[in-house]
Short mmCIF file of C-alpha atoms in Angstrom, two decimals:
data_model
loop_
_atom_site.label_atom_id
_atom_site.label_comp_id
_atom_site.label_asym_id
_atom_site.label_seq_id
_atom_site.Cartn_x
_atom_site.Cartn_y
_atom_site.Cartn_z
CA MET A 1 0.01 0.02 0.13
CA ASN A 2 1.62 3.32 -1.01
CA ALA A 3 1.63 6.43 1.22
CA TYR A 4 -0.94 8.22 -0.62
CA SER A 5 -3.37 5.39 -0.44
CA LEU A 6 -2.56 5.03 3.22
CA SER A 7 -3.29 8.69 3.63
CA ARG A 8 -6.70 8.87 1.72
CA LEU A 9 -7.63 5.52 3.74
CA PHE A 10 -6.74 7.03 6.97
CA ILE A 11 -8.49 10.30 6.50
CA ALA A 12 -11.79 8.39 5.53
CA TRP A 13 -11.29 5.88 8.48
CA LEU A 14 -10.67 8.52 10.96
CA THR A 15 -13.60 10.71 9.87
CA CYS A 16 -15.79 7.64 10.14
CA LEU A 17 -14.47 6.73 13.43
CA ALA A 18 -15.35 10.11 14.95
CA THR A 19 -18.76 9.87 13.51
CA LEU A 20 -19.32 6.54 15.00
CA LEU A 21 -18.05 7.54 18.53
CA PHE A 22 -19.06 11.08 19.17
CA ALA A 23 -19.88 12.89 16.06
CA PRO A 24 -23.45 13.15 17.23
CA LEU A 25 -22.22 15.27 20.11
CA LEU A 26 -19.78 17.35 18.03
CA PRO A 27 -21.03 21.03 17.41
CA ALA A 28 -21.70 22.08 13.91
CA VAL A 29 -19.01 24.32 12.33
CA GLU A 30 -21.24 27.37 12.47
CA ALA A 31 -21.70 26.74 16.31
CA GLU A 32 -17.88 26.70 16.73
CA LYS A 33 -17.92 30.39 16.01
CA ALA A 34 -17.48 32.58 19.11
CA PRO A 35 -20.94 34.72 19.64
CA PRO A 36 -20.60 38.27 19.74
CA ALA A 37 -19.00 39.93 22.71
CA ALA A 38 -22.25 41.86 23.52
CA ALA A 39 -24.37 38.51 23.60
CA GLU A 40 -21.93 36.41 25.58
CA ASP A 41 -22.85 37.28 29.10
CA ASN A 42 -26.57 36.29 28.08
CA THR A 43 -25.65 32.76 27.03
CA LEU A 44 -26.35 30.05 29.56
CA SER A 45 -23.06 28.32 29.69
CA ILE A 46 -19.96 27.36 31.87
CA HIS A 47 -16.47 28.38 31.23
CA ILE A 48 -14.25 25.35 31.89
CA ASP A 49 -11.12 27.80 32.26
CA ASP A 50 -11.69 27.87 36.12
CA MET A 51 -11.25 23.96 36.22
CA LEU A 52 -8.15 24.00 34.22
CA ARG A 53 -6.46 27.30 35.60
CA PRO A 54 -2.86 26.32 36.60
CA TRP A 55 -2.70 25.34 40.25
CA ARG A 56 0.10 23.27 41.79
CA GLY A 57 -0.69 22.47 45.43
CA ASP A 58 -0.45 19.23 47.29
CA LEU A 59 -3.44 17.24 49.03
CA PRO A 60 -4.20 19.86 51.65
CA GLY A 61 -5.04 22.39 49.11
CA MET A 62 -6.98 20.00 46.89
CA ILE A 63 -9.06 19.11 49.99
CA ASP A 64 -9.68 23.00 50.57
CA ARG A 65 -10.46 23.35 46.90
CA ARG A 66 -12.62 20.12 47.20
CA THR A 67 -11.47 18.97 43.93
CA ILE A 68 -8.88 16.33 42.66
CA ARG A 69 -8.46 16.61 38.81
CA VAL A 70 -7.52 13.43 37.12
CA LEU A 71 -5.97 13.92 33.50
CA THR A 72 -6.79 11.07 31.40
CA THR A 73 -7.41 10.08 27.85
CA TYR A 74 -10.71 9.23 26.03
CA SER A 75 -10.55 5.71 25.55
CA LYS A 76 -13.23 3.02 24.92
CA THR A 77 -11.42 0.80 27.55
CA PHE A 78 -10.46 3.15 30.27
CA PHE A 79 -12.45 6.31 30.15
CA PHE A 80 -15.59 6.79 27.77
CA ILE A 81 -19.11 7.98 27.63
CA ASP A 82 -21.82 5.48 27.21
CA LYS A 83 -25.25 7.00 26.46
CA GLY A 84 -24.15 10.05 28.64
CA THR A 85 -22.65 8.00 31.59
CA GLN A 86 -19.09 8.10 32.31
CA ARG A 87 -17.33 4.64 32.23
CA GLY A 88 -14.34 2.53 32.03
CA ALA A 89 -11.77 1.26 34.42
CA THR A 90 -9.82 4.45 35.22
CA HIS A 91 -13.41 6.07 35.80
CA ASP A 92 -14.56 3.33 38.14
CA ILE A 93 -11.45 3.09 40.27
CA PHE A 94 -11.23 6.87 40.82
CA ILE A 95 -14.79 6.87 42.13
CA ALA A 96 -13.77 4.25 44.35
CA LEU A 97 -10.82 6.59 45.54
CA GLU A 98 -13.28 9.42 46.00
CA ASN A 99 -15.61 7.60 48.22
CA GLU A 100 -12.80 6.31 50.26
CA LEU A 101 -11.51 9.85 50.62
CA ASN A 102 -14.69 11.35 51.53
CA LYS A 103 -15.29 8.62 54.32
CA GLN A 104 -11.72 9.62 55.86
CA LEU A 105 -12.30 13.32 55.43
CA ALA A 106 -15.69 13.03 57.31
CA LYS A 107 -14.04 10.99 59.85
CA ASP A 108 -11.30 13.43 60.40
CA LYS A 109 -13.63 16.55 60.17
CA LYS A 110 -11.67 18.00 57.67
CA LEU A 111 -14.42 19.45 55.60
CA LYS A 112 -16.33 22.60 56.58
CA GLN A 113 -19.80 20.94 56.51
CA ARG A 114 -20.70 17.33 56.58
CA HIS A 115 -22.79 17.51 53.52
CA LEU A 116 -19.81 18.84 51.52
CA LYS A 117 -17.55 16.61 49.57
CA LEU A 118 -14.34 16.19 47.82
CA HIS A 119 -14.98 15.72 44.09
CA ILE A 120 -12.84 14.11 41.75
CA VAL A 121 -12.98 15.65 37.97
CA PHE A 122 -11.91 14.09 34.88
CA VAL A 123 -9.81 16.13 32.41
CA PRO A 124 -9.52 14.41 29.03
CA VAL A 125 -6.40 15.40 27.03
CA SER A 126 -4.32 13.97 24.40
CA ARG A 127 -1.62 11.61 25.37
CA ASP A 128 1.32 14.09 24.56
CA ASN A 129 -0.14 16.55 26.92
CA LEU A 130 -0.72 14.40 29.90
CA PHE A 131 2.58 15.13 31.70
CA ILE A 132 2.76 18.61 30.29
CA ALA A 133 -0.87 19.62 31.68
CA LEU A 134 0.21 17.70 34.99
CA ASN A 135 3.28 19.87 35.40
CA GLU A 136 1.54 22.95 34.40
CA GLY A 137 -0.92 22.61 37.14
CA LYS A 138 -4.01 21.83 34.92
CA GLY A 139 -4.61 18.61 36.66
CA ASP A 140 -3.31 16.70 39.91
CA ILE A 141 -3.03 13.29 38.75
CA ALA A 142 -2.32 11.60 35.44
CA ALA A 143 -3.96 8.20 34.80
CA ALA A 144 -4.11 6.63 31.34
CA ASN A 145 -2.84 3.22 31.64
CA LEU A 146 0.90 4.60 31.81
CA THR A 147 3.99 2.51 31.66
CA ILE A 148 6.65 3.74 33.86
CA THR A 149 9.76 4.69 31.80
CA PRO A 150 13.16 6.51 32.66
CA SER A 151 12.34 9.40 30.55
CA ARG A 152 8.82 9.90 32.21
CA GLU A 153 10.31 9.47 35.84
CA ALA A 154 12.37 12.49 35.01
CA GLN A 155 9.19 14.52 34.68
CA VAL A 156 6.92 13.05 37.18
CA ASP A 157 6.44 10.93 40.40
CA PHE A 158 4.75 7.62 40.08
CA ALA A 159 2.62 5.93 42.51
CA GLN A 160 3.02 2.19 43.28
CA PRO A 161 2.36 0.15 40.35
CA LEU A 162 -1.37 -0.83 39.74
CA TYR A 163 0.18 -3.75 37.66
CA SER A 164 3.49 -5.05 37.05
CA ASN A 165 5.20 -7.40 34.45
CA VAL A 166 3.59 -5.97 31.55
CA LYS A 167 4.62 -7.05 27.81
CA GLU A 168 4.57 -4.96 24.66
CA LEU A 169 3.88 -7.08 21.83
CA LEU A 170 4.05 -6.66 17.92
CA ILE A 171 0.47 -6.63 16.41
CA SER A 172 -0.16 -7.41 12.66
CA GLY A 173 -3.10 -7.29 10.52
CA PRO A 174 -4.55 -8.56 7.13
CA ALA A 175 -2.13 -6.03 5.15
CA SER A 176 0.91 -6.62 7.25
CA PRO A 177 4.23 -8.14 6.27
CA LYS A 178 5.22 -11.57 7.70
CA VAL A 179 7.36 -11.03 10.76
CA ASP A 180 8.05 -13.77 13.17
CA SER A 181 10.92 -12.36 15.22
CA LEU A 182 12.43 -9.04 16.43
CA GLU A 183 14.98 -9.19 13.91
CA GLN A 184 12.46 -9.46 10.76
CA LEU A 185 11.35 -5.89 12.15
CA SER A 186 14.47 -4.41 10.64
CA GLY A 187 13.40 -2.14 7.67
CA GLN A 188 9.78 -2.54 8.44
CA THR A 189 7.38 0.21 9.10
CA VAL A 190 5.48 0.43 12.53
CA PHE A 191 2.57 3.03 13.21
CA VAL A 192 3.47 4.62 16.64
CA ARG A 193 2.60 7.60 18.72
CA ARG A 194 5.80 9.47 19.66
CA SER A 195 4.59 10.07 23.44
CA SER A 196 4.12 6.22 23.96
CA SER A 197 6.24 3.93 25.84
CA TYR A 198 6.13 1.93 22.62
CA TYR A 199 8.05 4.45 20.75
CA ASP A 200 10.92 4.29 23.47
CA SER A 201 10.88 0.47 23.13
CA LEU A 202 11.27 0.76 19.31
CA GLN A 203 14.16 3.16 19.74
CA ALA A 204 15.91 0.78 21.98
CA LEU A 205 15.55 -1.77 19.21
CA ASN A 206 16.97 0.57 16.82
CA ALA A 207 19.88 1.29 18.85
CA ARG A 208 20.45 -2.55 18.99
CA PHE A 209 19.96 -2.58 15.22
CA ALA A 210 22.61 0.02 14.80
CA GLY A 211 25.07 -1.91 16.43
CA GLU A 212 24.32 -4.73 14.44
CA SER A 213 24.49 -2.81 11.15
CA ARG A 214 21.01 -3.85 10.33
CA PRO A 215 18.42 -1.19 8.89
CA PRO A 216 16.45 0.45 11.60
CA VAL A 217 12.41 -0.07 12.00
CA ILE A 218 10.69 2.72 10.22
CA LEU A 219 8.73 4.62 12.59
CA GLU A 220 5.55 6.18 11.24
CA ALA A 221 4.25 8.87 13.55
CA ALA A 222 0.53 8.24 14.67
CA PRO A 223 -1.72 11.19 15.65
CA GLU A 224 -1.57 11.64 19.29
CA ALA A 225 -5.26 11.72 19.30
CA LEU A 226 -5.44 8.06 18.62
CA GLU A 227 -5.69 5.53 21.25
CA ASP A 228 -4.37 1.97 20.93
CA GLU A 229 -8.03 0.64 20.26
CA ASP A 230 -8.13 3.13 17.50
CA LEU A 231 -4.94 1.93 15.79
CA LEU A 232 -6.03 -1.72 16.33
CA GLU A 233 -9.28 -0.85 14.48
CA MET A 234 -7.04 0.61 11.78
CA LEU A 235 -4.89 -2.50 11.78
CA ASN A 236 -7.86 -4.86 11.67
CA ALA A 237 -9.19 -2.96 8.52
CA GLY A 238 -5.71 -3.36 6.86
CA LEU A 239 -5.01 0.51 6.70
CA ILE A 240 -1.66 0.31 8.44
CA PRO A 241 1.15 -2.20 8.40
CA LEU A 242 2.14 -3.04 12.25
CA ILE A 243 1.81 -1.64 15.67
CA VAL A 244 3.05 -2.30 19.05
CA VAL A 245 0.43 -2.58 22.01
CA ASP A 246 0.35 -3.70 25.58
CA GLN A 247 -0.60 -7.57 25.61
CA HIS A 248 -3.58 -7.07 27.92
CA LYS A 249 -5.30 -4.53 25.73
CA ALA A 250 -4.19 -6.57 22.36
CA LEU A 251 -5.88 -9.74 23.78
CA PHE A 252 -8.93 -7.73 24.86
CA TRP A 253 -9.40 -6.21 21.55
CA LYS A 254 -8.94 -9.35 19.53
CA GLN A 255 -12.41 -10.18 20.69
CA VAL A 256 -13.54 -7.21 18.68
CA PHE A 257 -11.10 -7.39 15.83
CA PRO A 258 -10.70 -10.65 14.75
CA LYS A 259 -8.30 -9.88 11.99
CA ILE A 260 -5.36 -8.86 13.98
CA GLN A 261 -2.67 -11.28 15.11
CA VAL A 262 -0.96 -10.96 18.47
CA HIS A 263 2.76 -11.91 18.12
CA ASP A 264 3.49 -13.19 21.71
CA ASN A 265 6.99 -14.12 20.44
CA VAL A 266 8.09 -10.72 19.37
CA VAL A 267 8.39 -8.86 22.71
CA LEU A 268 9.23 -5.15 22.47
CA ARG A 269 9.40 -4.63 26.35
CA ASP A 270 8.75 -7.03 29.16
CA GLY A 271 8.41 -6.38 32.99
CA GLY A 272 6.73 -2.98 32.63
CA ASP A 273 4.89 -1.22 35.50
CA ILE A 274 1.66 0.75 34.89
CA ALA A 275 0.91 3.45 37.43
CA TRP A 276 -0.40 6.80 38.15
CA ALA A 277 1.59 10.01 37.94
CA VAL A 278 1.81 12.94 40.06
CA ARG A 279 3.94 16.29 40.24
CA LYS A 280 7.07 16.03 42.10
CA ASP A 281 5.89 18.58 44.67
CA SER A 282 2.84 16.41 45.82
CA PRO A 283 4.30 14.06 48.39
CA GLN A 284 1.09 13.84 50.45
CA LEU A 285 -1.20 13.13 47.46
CA LEU A 286 1.42 10.38 46.38
CA THR A 287 1.05 8.73 49.93
CA VAL A 288 -2.71 8.47 49.65
CA LEU A 289 -2.62 7.10 46.24
CA ASN A 290 0.08 4.37 47.32
CA ASN A 291 -2.08 3.36 50.21
CA PHE A 292 -5.17 3.04 47.98
CA VAL A 293 -3.32 1.09 45.38
CA LYS A 294 -2.08 -1.37 47.78
CA LYS A 295 -5.68 -2.37 48.58
CA ASN A 296 -7.11 -2.08 45.13
CA ARG A 297 -4.61 -3.19 42.67
CA GLN A 298 -4.86 -6.09 40.40
CA GLY A 299 -5.69 -9.40 42.48
CA THR A 300 -7.80 -7.41 45.06
CA THR A 301 -11.50 -7.63 45.13
CA LEU A 302 -12.22 -4.15 43.34
CA GLY A 303 -9.26 -4.84 41.07
CA ASN A 304 -10.35 -8.14 39.84
CA THR A 305 -14.17 -6.79 39.42
CA LEU A 306 -12.82 -3.92 37.20
CA LEU A 307 -10.74 -6.64 35.29
CA LEU A 308 -13.76 -8.51 34.47
CA ARG A 309 -15.97 -5.80 33.76
CA TYR A 310 -13.74 -3.87 31.22
CA LEU A 311 -10.78 -6.31 30.22
CA LYS A 312 -12.20 -9.68 29.81
CA ASN A 313 -15.56 -9.36 28.46
CA ALA A 314 -16.05 -7.50 25.21
CA LYS A 315 -19.63 -7.56 24.91
CA TYR A 316 -20.22 -4.02 25.98
CA VAL A 317 -17.76 -2.79 23.19
CA LYS A 318 -19.44 -4.89 20.58
CA ASN A 319 -23.07 -4.09 21.45
CA ALA A 320 -22.40 -0.20 22.09
CA ALA A 321 -22.72 1.09 18.51
CA ALA A 322 -25.67 -0.84 17.38
CA SER A 323 -27.70 -0.96 20.56
CA LYS A 324 -31.32 0.27 20.51
CA GLU A 325 -30.51 2.54 23.65
CA ARG A 326 -27.61 4.25 21.77
CA ARG A 327 -29.98 5.17 18.84
CA LYS A 328 -32.38 6.61 21.21
CA PHE A 329 -29.62 8.49 23.07
CA LEU A 330 -28.31 10.10 19.71
CA ALA A 331 -32.03 11.20 18.86
CA MET A 332 -31.97 12.88 22.23
CA VAL A 333 -28.92 14.54 21.33
CA ASP A 334 -30.64 16.46 18.43
CA VAL A 335 -33.45 17.52 20.72
CA PHE A 336 -30.87 19.18 23.10
CA ARG A 337 -29.13 20.76 20.18
CA LYS A 338 -32.19 22.26 18.96
CA TYR A 339 -33.55 23.74 21.98
CA GLY A 340 -29.91 24.91 23.06
CA ASP A 341 -29.76 26.91 19.70
CA ARG A 342 -33.28 28.38 20.12
CA TYR A 343 -32.72 29.72 23.85
CA ASP A 344 -29.05 30.48 23.65
CA VAL A 345 -28.14 27.68 26.03
CA ASP A 346 -25.17 25.41 25.81
CA TRP A 347 -26.82 22.27 24.96
CA LEU A 348 -24.16 19.92 26.51
CA LEU A 349 -24.78 21.78 29.79
CA MET A 350 -28.58 20.87 29.37
CA ALA A 351 -27.57 17.08 28.60
CA ALA A 352 -25.36 17.18 31.70
CA GLN A 353 -28.58 18.30 33.84
CA GLY A 354 -30.57 15.80 32.02
CA TYR A 355 -28.11 13.04 33.21
CA GLN A 356 -28.20 14.21 36.62
CA GLU A 357 -31.88 14.58 36.81
CA SER A 358 -32.87 11.24 34.97
CA ARG A 359 -29.92 9.60 33.56
CA LEU A 360 -31.56 10.72 30.34
CA ASN A 361 -34.42 8.28 30.46
CA GLN A 362 -37.78 9.84 29.55
CA SER A 363 -39.65 7.02 31.26
CA VAL A 364 -38.69 8.07 34.79
CA ARG A 365 -41.12 9.47 37.15
CA SER A 366 -40.53 10.85 40.71
CA HIS A 367 -42.43 10.29 43.89
CA VAL A 368 -43.56 13.72 43.61
CA GLY A 369 -44.78 13.35 39.98
CA ALA A 370 -42.03 15.18 38.08
CA ILE A 371 -41.75 13.45 34.45
CA GLY A 372 -39.07 12.50 32.11
CA VAL A 373 -35.47 13.54 31.24
CA MET A 374 -35.67 16.90 32.61
CA GLN A 375 -38.05 15.79 35.52
CA VAL A 376 -40.65 18.61 34.87
CA MET A 377 -43.54 19.04 36.93
CA PRO A 378 -46.96 18.86 35.07
CA SER A 379 -48.03 22.21 36.17
CA THR A 380 -44.68 23.78 34.89
CA GLY A 381 -44.88 22.08 31.73
CA LYS A 382 -48.65 23.47 31.28
CA GLU A 383 -47.41 27.12 32.22
CA LEU A 384 -44.50 26.77 29.59
CA LYS A 385 -46.91 25.85 26.90
CA VAL A 386 -44.60 23.35 25.13
CA GLY A 387 -46.81 20.40 24.50
CA ASP A 388 -46.98 17.21 26.24
CA ILE A 389 -44.10 16.63 28.39
CA LYS A 390 -44.59 12.94 28.65
CA GLN A 391 -43.12 13.00 25.22
CA LEU A 392 -39.34 13.46 24.68
CA ASP A 393 -39.11 16.66 22.68
CA PRO A 394 -41.60 18.72 24.70
CA ASN A 395 -39.93 17.34 28.01
CA ILE A 396 -36.39 18.71 26.95
CA HIS A 397 -37.93 21.82 25.19
CA ALA A 398 -39.72 22.60 28.98
CA GLY A 399 -36.38 22.06 30.75
CA VAL A 400 -34.16 24.14 28.53
CA LYS A 401 -36.98 26.97 28.33
CA TYR A 402 -37.37 26.95 31.95
CA MET A 403 -33.66 27.40 32.72
CA ARG A 404 -33.42 30.20 30.34
CA TRP A 405 -36.43 31.75 31.88
CA MET A 406 -34.94 31.47 35.41
CA MET A 407 -31.56 33.01 34.48
CA ASP A 408 -33.15 35.82 32.64
CA ARG A 409 -35.55 36.67 35.52
CA TYR A 410 -33.18 36.11 38.50
CA TYR A 411 -29.61 36.61 37.27
CA ALA A 412 -29.54 38.60 34.17
CA ASP A 413 -28.14 41.64 35.85
CA GLU A 414 -26.64 40.26 38.93
CA PRO A 415 -22.75 40.94 39.28
CA MET A 416 -21.92 37.34 38.85
CA THR A 417 -19.47 35.39 36.45
CA ARG A 418 -20.97 33.40 33.68
CA LEU A 419 -20.12 30.21 35.70
CA ASP A 420 -21.99 31.32 39.02
CA LYS A 421 -25.06 32.39 36.82
CA ALA A 422 -25.23 28.82 35.74
CA LEU A 423 -24.63 27.30 39.03
CA PHE A 424 -27.25 29.44 40.81
CA THR A 425 -29.68 28.70 37.93
CA PHE A 426 -29.20 24.94 38.59
CA ALA A 427 -29.87 25.49 42.18
CA TYR A 428 -32.89 27.22 41.69
CA TYR A 429 -34.03 24.55 39.53
CA ASN A 430 -33.46 22.01 42.22
CA ALA A 431 -34.25 23.79 45.43
CA GLY A 432 -36.68 26.76 44.24
CA PRO A 433 -36.00 30.46 43.98
CA ALA A 434 -37.50 31.34 47.55
CA ARG A 435 -34.99 29.02 49.25
CA ILE A 436 -31.69 29.85 47.21
CA THR A 437 -32.84 33.60 47.78
CA ARG A 438 -32.70 33.12 51.48
CA LEU A 439 -29.62 31.23 51.24
CA ARG A 440 -27.88 34.14 49.57
CA THR A 441 -29.01 36.55 52.13
CA MET A 442 -27.74 34.41 55.10
CA THR A 443 -24.46 33.90 53.17
CA LYS A 444 -23.93 37.82 53.00
CA GLN A 445 -24.84 38.17 56.62
CA ARG A 446 -22.08 36.00 57.49
CA GLY A 447 -19.60 37.88 55.52
CA PHE A 448 -19.37 35.51 52.43
CA ASP A 449 -19.96 36.39 48.87
CA PRO A 450 -23.57 35.66 48.04
CA ASN A 451 -22.81 36.18 44.24
CA VAL A 452 -20.44 33.05 44.30
CA TRP A 453 -21.76 29.44 44.53
CA PHE A 454 -18.73 27.29 45.31
CA GLY A 455 -17.50 27.67 48.63
CA ASN A 456 -20.01 30.54 49.76
CA VAL A 457 -23.54 29.98 49.09
CA GLU A 458 -22.76 26.22 48.55
CA ASN A 459 -21.63 26.07 52.42
CA MET A 460 -24.80 27.74 53.49
CA ALA A 461 -26.98 25.31 51.37
CA ALA A 462 -25.00 22.28 52.94
CA GLU A 463 -25.69 23.58 56.38
CA LYS A 464 -29.32 24.60 55.92
CA ILE A 465 -30.91 22.35 53.54
CA GLY A 466 -28.50 19.37 53.36
CA ALA A 467 -26.75 17.53 50.56
CA GLU A 468 -29.07 17.19 47.74
CA THR A 469 -28.71 20.73 46.20
CA VAL A 470 -25.08 20.90 46.82
CA THR A 471 -24.50 17.35 45.14
CA TYR A 472 -26.95 18.24 42.17
CA VAL A 473 -24.90 21.35 41.24
CA SER A 474 -21.56 19.90 41.69
CA ASN A 475 -22.45 16.73 39.62
CA ILE A 476 -23.74 18.80 36.77
CA TYR A 477 -20.62 20.83 36.65
CA LYS A 478 -18.52 17.84 36.62
CA TYR A 479 -20.54 15.96 34.00
CA TYR A 480 -20.32 19.24 31.57
CA ILE A 481 -16.53 19.63 32.07
CA THR A 482 -16.20 16.19 30.96
CA TYR A 483 -18.72 16.23 28.15
CA ARG A 484 -17.07 19.47 26.79
CA LEU A 485 -13.68 18.47 26.95
CA ILE A 486 -14.40 15.23 25.03
CA VAL A 487 -16.41 16.92 22.24
CA ASP A 488 -13.82 19.75 21.91
CA ASP A 489 -11.06 16.84 21.57
CA MET A 490 -13.25 14.85 18.98
CA ALA A 491 -13.66 18.13 17.04
CA ARG A 492 -9.72 18.33 16.96
CA LYS A 493 -9.59 14.66 15.77
CA GLN A 494 -11.86 15.53 12.90
CA LYS A 495 -9.65 18.68 11.99
CA ALA A 496 -6.59 16.66 12.16
CA THR A 497 -7.73 14.26 9.36
CA ALA A 498 -7.09 17.22 7.06
CA VAL A 499 -3.31 16.75 7.39
CA PRO A 500 -2.15 14.76 4.18
CA ARG A 501 0.25 12.50 5.74
CA GLN A 502 2.39 11.95 8.97
CA GLU A 503 5.88 12.23 8.27
CA PRO A 504 8.32 9.60 9.54
CA VAL A 505 9.57 10.24 13.01
CA ALA A 506 13.34 10.92 13.04
CA GLN A 507 15.54 7.95 14.43
CA PRO A 508 18.05 9.30 17.03
CA ALA A 509 19.62 6.37 18.56
CA LYS A 510 19.41 6.87 22.46
CA PRO A 511 20.25 4.32 25.03
CA GLN A 512 17.10 2.60 26.46
CA PRO A 513 16.67 -0.42 28.87
CA SER A 514 17.43 -3.72 27.10
CA VAL A 515 14.73 -5.49 25.28
CA ALA A 516 13.45 -8.30 27.38
CA THR A 517 11.43 -11.46 26.54
CA ALA A 518 8.97 -13.78 28.25
CA ALA A 519 6.49 -13.44 31.31
CA THR A 520 3.37 -14.85 32.09
CA ALA A 521 0.39 -12.91 30.33
CA GLN A 522 -1.72 -11.07 32.88
CA VAL A 523 -4.31 -8.15 32.75
CA PRO A 524 -3.87 -4.95 34.57
CA VAL A 525 -6.85 -2.90 36.09
CA ILE A 526 -5.96 0.44 34.79
#
């Protein structure tokens, strides 16, 4: 296959992949244009800059902020969105960590109110930005099935390994050349992300080949936006020649992509360790992670549960694209978009609220009579004149219209940031205008800012009315940030397909750990 054909096929494939995975959630091109400055303050939306603003403290500061930010990558194994729900091995184990930390903080009375919680927020980035963002303070932990390497240890500190004895193996597909040994890789082309540990392993092999006067492996640079499963899918379709992947991932995805071949005898790295990373100035956070990993790594109850859930049985992957529920979800996305555009409301924000209200389930009825995805009361639906709220379209219409009305009535002229206008509107939606107005007055009387939700009116809400509204607002905020970052990342992936061809990576020969062989195949948790 020549380079031009490969480029065209790659562009077509990647565009198709983005469409299948998340295209229904991508904004239209017109929607990417910035709104006029004069209209910006009237848009019901949330800027995610506050969450990503550089901050480099240790665990005590995170407790004060009540947020730990986990930098990860969007992956169909470790962190993904399934009909609006965050899932994956990385997601699930960090939720377990969040629960454990909150129990300990409550026991030690380190939070201001018993109804306040520390939240773990997932921040999806590309792989080449994981350590950059971590050291810039845009996240607090990097967790993306990361293999410990000397070059990475120079940049960050790693927690105790979640998994050890990891093998990196050669994987071929229907269009691949015949390769049965490391030596036969000489002169062959391998598609690889430069930021990956696989790249280091291939560089080590090329250093060895140079000493043996053999031609090097030709390293074709894979886009950093692509995960291993994306490359495996390309390989299965015959679009690329060869790749290197961790053994556990290759064996899992072979259940989905039957045309790939896992070469157990062509081992690029053996004895690797997979772990989470933190900044070098976070010793207290590192201690907490080490203690948690000891109790929850592979071989423990939680570790084995996640292994079975995400890295053994591929049924959830095989059924995802074709399921009836997914088709329903994609239809729902169109409705959120339609009314988001009509009322100048960020549709992803409304989707996040819908997920918090009902898990995006139109059949849900509350004990007080609230109906559908947006949990609209019949009396409210009647006043809004949107039609039968028992039907999906009018139900979402009612929720979006009501949010727009509340913001315009109560917050249009308030001296608040866009973020706080959105947060207070959600609080009103959940607890009612009169109650939140009283809480703002009480917050001001205590000398705190009545125009700021987090750490101000939120604290008063936790004290006076309990956890429900506090949790409601915090969850929507977390869901929205994740949705927005994933959608933005997928939009960048689509734009990246316009690049005609990735140039081969330069081949500097740098010393690496020796290439090892042979170990028992096992599967990591994260």
